[in-house]
């Protein structure tokens, strides 16, 4: 959670690259737990990937954003729908 908290502060101060870096570090740790089926809060991981994707899209870094959107989507239908809504896309 330290990476997430620090990343949030960095985002608020406009330091987007550092925000992305910290949130990616947090996501990597949680991804390992998810893969081991040991993650209690999947929504947290989905939210982190959504936030990273959103920040990257605002910076025009679509290819990198796509990676995080797909990561959020692999966590289930709820992840897909939440991701689409957070990006302003109406789910089918």
mmCIF file of C-alpha atoms in Angstrom:
data_model
loop_
_atom_site.group_PDB
_atom_site.id
_atom_site.type_symbol
_atom_site.label_atom_id
_atom_site.label_comp_id
_atom_site.label_asym_id
_atom_site.label_seq_id
_atom_site.Cartn_x
_atom_site.Cartn_y
_atom_site.Cartn_z
ATOM 1 C CA UNK A 1 0.000 0.000 0.000
ATOM 2 C CA UNK A 2 2.972 2.325 0.439
ATOM 3 C CA UNK A 3 3.501 2.390 -3.323
ATOM 4 C CA UNK A 4 -0.154 3.246 -3.857
ATOM 5 C CA UNK A 5 -0.200 6.035 -1.264
ATOM 6 C CA UNK A 6 3.005 7.606 -2.528
ATOM 7 C CA UNK A 7 1.818 7.238 -6.119
ATOM 8 C CA UNK A 8 -1.433 9.016 -5.290
ATOM 9 C CA UNK A 9 0.497 11.942 -3.827
ATOM 10 C CA UNK A 10 2.743 12.058 -6.884
ATOM 11 C CA UNK A 11 -0.289 12.104 -9.171
ATOM 12 C CA UNK A 12 -1.792 15.021 -7.256
ATOM 13 C CA UNK A 13 1.421 16.984 -7.755
ATOM 14 C CA UNK A 14 1.489 16.261 -11.487
ATOM 15 C CA UNK A 15 4.358 13.783 -11.397
ATOM 16 C CA UNK A 16 2.624 11.262 -13.636
ATOM 17 C CA UNK A 17 5.640 9.145 -14.604
ATOM 18 C CA UNK A 18 6.484 8.593 -10.942
ATOM 19 C CA UNK A 19 2.815 7.904 -10.142
ATOM 20 C CA UNK A 20 2.748 5.246 -12.861
ATOM 21 C CA UNK A 21 6.009 3.745 -11.630
ATOM 22 C CA UNK A 22 4.768 3.401 -8.047
ATOM 23 C CA UNK A 23 1.388 2.012 -9.053
ATOM 24 C CA UNK A 24 3.019 -0.471 -11.431
ATOM 25 C CA UNK A 25 5.210 -1.666 -8.542
ATOM 26 C CA UNK A 26 2.113 -2.131 -6.373
ATOM 27 C CA UNK A 27 0.264 -3.927 -9.177
ATOM 28 C CA UNK A 28 3.179 -6.297 -9.757
ATOM 29 C CA UNK A 29 3.154 -7.350 -6.105
ATOM 30 C CA UNK A 30 -0.624 -7.821 -6.073
ATOM 31 C CA UNK A 31 -0.529 -9.652 -9.434
ATOM 32 C CA UNK A 32 1.698 -12.305 -7.854
ATOM 33 C CA UNK A 33 -0.809 -12.760 -5.032
ATOM 34 C CA UNK A 34 -3.665 -12.899 -7.554
ATOM 35 C CA UNK A 35 -1.872 -15.565 -9.601
ATOM 36 C CA UNK A 36 -1.401 -17.614 -6.416
ATOM 37 C CA UNK A 37 -5.078 -17.137 -5.535
ATOM 38 C CA UNK A 38 -3.999 -15.394 -2.316
ATOM 39 C CA UNK A 39 -5.376 -11.902 -2.987
ATOM 40 C CA UNK A 40 -8.258 -10.946 -0.709
ATOM 41 C CA UNK A 41 -9.239 -7.723 -2.516
ATOM 42 C CA UNK A 42 -9.306 -8.229 -6.264
ATOM 43 C CA UNK A 43 -11.133 -4.925 -6.716
ATOM 44 C CA UNK A 44 -8.086 -3.081 -5.361
ATOM 45 C CA UNK A 45 -5.886 -4.633 -8.030
ATOM 46 C CA UNK A 46 -8.452 -3.912 -10.751
ATOM 47 C CA UNK A 47 -8.650 -0.304 -9.556
ATOM 48 C CA UNK A 48 -4.866 0.105 -9.597
ATOM 49 C CA UNK A 49 -4.643 -1.208 -13.166
ATOM 50 C CA UNK A 50 -7.525 1.079 -14.185
ATOM 51 C CA UNK A 51 -5.799 4.095 -12.656
ATOM 52 C CA UNK A 52 -2.540 3.312 -14.409
ATOM 53 C CA UNK A 53 -4.342 2.863 -17.736
ATOM 54 C CA UNK A 54 -6.253 6.104 -17.317
ATOM 55 C CA UNK A 55 -3.101 8.099 -16.518
ATOM 56 C CA UNK A 56 -1.243 6.574 -19.458
ATOM 57 C CA UNK A 57 -4.122 7.285 -21.836
ATOM 58 C CA UNK A 58 -4.159 10.940 -20.772
ATOM 59 C CA UNK A 59 -0.462 11.052 -21.659
ATOM 60 C CA UNK A 60 -1.166 9.471 -25.065
ATOM 61 C CA UNK A 61 0.654 6.260 -24.166
ATOM 62 C CA UNK A 62 -2.012 3.929 -25.520
ATOM 63 C CA UNK A 63 0.107 0.810 -26.007
ATOM 64 C CA UNK A 64 1.195 0.867 -22.356
ATOM 65 C CA UNK A 65 -2.365 1.642 -21.226
ATOM 66 C CA UNK A 66 -3.669 -1.351 -23.161
ATOM 67 C CA UNK A 67 -1.468 -3.683 -21.118
ATOM 68 C CA UNK A 68 -3.078 -2.494 -17.889
ATOM 69 C CA UNK A 69 -6.595 -2.585 -19.309
ATOM 70 C CA UNK A 70 -6.071 -6.201 -20.302
ATOM 71 C CA UNK A 71 -4.657 -6.978 -16.860
ATOM 72 C CA UNK A 72 -7.791 -5.542 -15.235
ATOM 73 C CA UNK A 73 -10.026 -7.432 -17.631
ATOM 74 C CA UNK A 74 -8.411 -10.795 -16.955
ATOM 75 C CA UNK A 75 -9.716 -10.609 -13.403
ATOM 76 C CA UNK A 76 -13.278 -11.207 -14.488
ATOM 77 C CA UNK A 77 -16.366 -9.651 -15.954
ATOM 78 C CA UNK A 78 -16.692 -7.190 -13.067
ATOM 79 C CA UNK A 79 -13.221 -5.938 -13.870
ATOM 80 C CA UNK A 80 -14.116 -5.485 -17.526
ATOM 81 C CA UNK A 81 -17.241 -3.498 -16.809
ATOM 82 C CA UNK A 82 -15.615 -1.309 -14.140
ATOM 83 C CA UNK A 83 -12.669 -0.611 -16.432
ATOM 84 C CA UNK A 84 -14.899 0.416 -19.312
ATOM 85 C CA UNK A 85 -17.011 2.689 -17.113
ATOM 86 C CA UNK A 86 -13.969 4.356 -15.548
ATOM 87 C CA UNK A 87 -12.684 5.188 -19.038
ATOM 88 C CA UNK A 88 -16.016 6.596 -20.185
ATOM 89 C CA UNK A 89 -16.856 3.622 -22.403
ATOM 90 C CA UNK A 90 -20.408 2.306 -22.210
ATOM 91 C CA UNK A 91 -20.338 -1.461 -21.695
ATOM 92 C CA UNK A 92 -22.363 -3.512 -24.196
#
